[in-house]
């Protein structure tokens, strides 16, 4: 039991109240930002671009507002409207458990994603399996659709690896890497034609445009390699492009994953605090008899003795 006058109660109420104030304000800010995103993506028709760019932030903002609202209602109603407090905190507890679980799973996937990007960037495509092979195929589908097809004069086409390797000028080269002889087996090609065709068919010009608008430390991952710093699309080299992607993942995705683990820990603590508040009850103050008090008051030991008799 977490009594109303106990340290656990006060700390939990302060923690949950502060956290949900921040959550509510951040949700409102993100909700307002969603209107800007609607305007930004108004000319886009690609469902993936619109879904990630507009509906994703909008849904997240609504969830944050709901979590903050129920958490604040629960903490504000404590001691005054106990039924309201219990109901609000119950909803908050359910939402917080769902949220920290989802955030923890997502952060784990991001850690795996960063690690996999490094494996893809620095290993021959023939050695890749599972998630690494799938990521390699996706990267090269983006390359062909957004780099090669958009800037054919500054890039080369990436092909199906094939099952044969031939020797050219003393180097082993995959059949699909004939246009990347200088890289030997560390070339860029894909092993799964069916998966490649499936991914490539869903990559639109609008998606390429969104990726071109994204910069990392002033450099583009996708764009015209002949303009600016010349680093877009790996400067025209698919293997460099894949290594750039791995560095971007390490520099940007990894910190996001760490932040999400921290957020899930904060939400986990909030879940425990809400459990404490849900189990809170009124404290009992046993007073000793007073000469100035006309009523008979018993201390704790006397009340227990009377109860036994």
mmCIF file of C-alpha atoms in Angstrom, residues 40 207-224 227-233 244-245 247-249 251-253:
data_model
loop_
_atom_site.group_PDB
_atom_site.id
_atom_site.type_symbol
_atom_site.label_atom_id
_atom_site.label_comp_id
_atom_site.label_asym_id
_atom_site.label_seq_id
_atom_site.Cartn_x
_atom_site.Cartn_y
_atom_site.Cartn_z
ATOM 1 C CA UNK A 40 4.629 19.887 -47.396
ATOM 2 C CA UNK A 207 10.291 8.730 -52.612
ATOM 3 C CA UNK A 208 13.516 9.579 -54.432
ATOM 4 C CA UNK A 209 12.678 13.270 -54.112
ATOM 5 C CA UNK A 210 12.158 12.927 -50.355
ATOM 6 C CA UNK A 211 15.530 11.180 -49.976
ATOM 7 C CA UNK A 212 17.189 13.923 -52.040
ATOM 8 C CA UNK A 213 15.817 16.496 -49.598
ATOM 9 C CA UNK A 214 17.500 14.725 -46.669
ATOM 10 C CA UNK A 215 21.088 15.704 -45.911
ATOM 11 C CA UNK A 216 23.605 14.273 -43.453
ATOM 12 C CA UNK A 217 26.228 16.756 -42.255
ATOM 13 C CA UNK A 218 25.640 18.724 -45.441
ATOM 14 C CA UNK A 219 25.874 15.663 -47.704
ATOM 15 C CA UNK A 220 23.114 13.882 -49.605
ATOM 16 C CA UNK A 221 22.702 10.115 -49.608
ATOM 17 C CA UNK A 222 20.695 10.312 -52.846
ATOM 18 C CA UNK A 223 21.179 13.028 -55.472
ATOM 19 C CA UNK A 224 23.224 14.168 -58.425
ATOM 20 C CA UNK A 227 26.717 18.641 -58.141
ATOM 21 C CA UNK A 228 27.693 20.190 -54.834
ATOM 22 C CA UNK A 229 30.224 18.194 -52.819
ATOM 23 C CA UNK A 230 30.009 15.236 -55.211
ATOM 24 C CA UNK A 231 29.162 12.830 -52.375
ATOM 25 C CA UNK A 232 25.541 12.112 -53.327
ATOM 26 C CA UNK A 233 24.965 8.537 -54.516
ATOM 27 C CA UNK A 244 27.939 6.002 -46.762
ATOM 28 C CA UNK A 245 24.588 4.537 -45.753
ATOM 29 C CA UNK A 247 28.017 5.603 -41.682
ATOM 30 C CA UNK A 248 24.754 7.545 -41.721
ATOM 31 C CA UNK A 249 23.077 4.730 -39.798
ATOM 32 C CA UNK A 251 25.881 8.523 -36.837
ATOM 33 C CA UNK A 252 22.123 9.113 -36.782
ATOM 34 C CA UNK A 253 20.107 5.921 -36.314
#
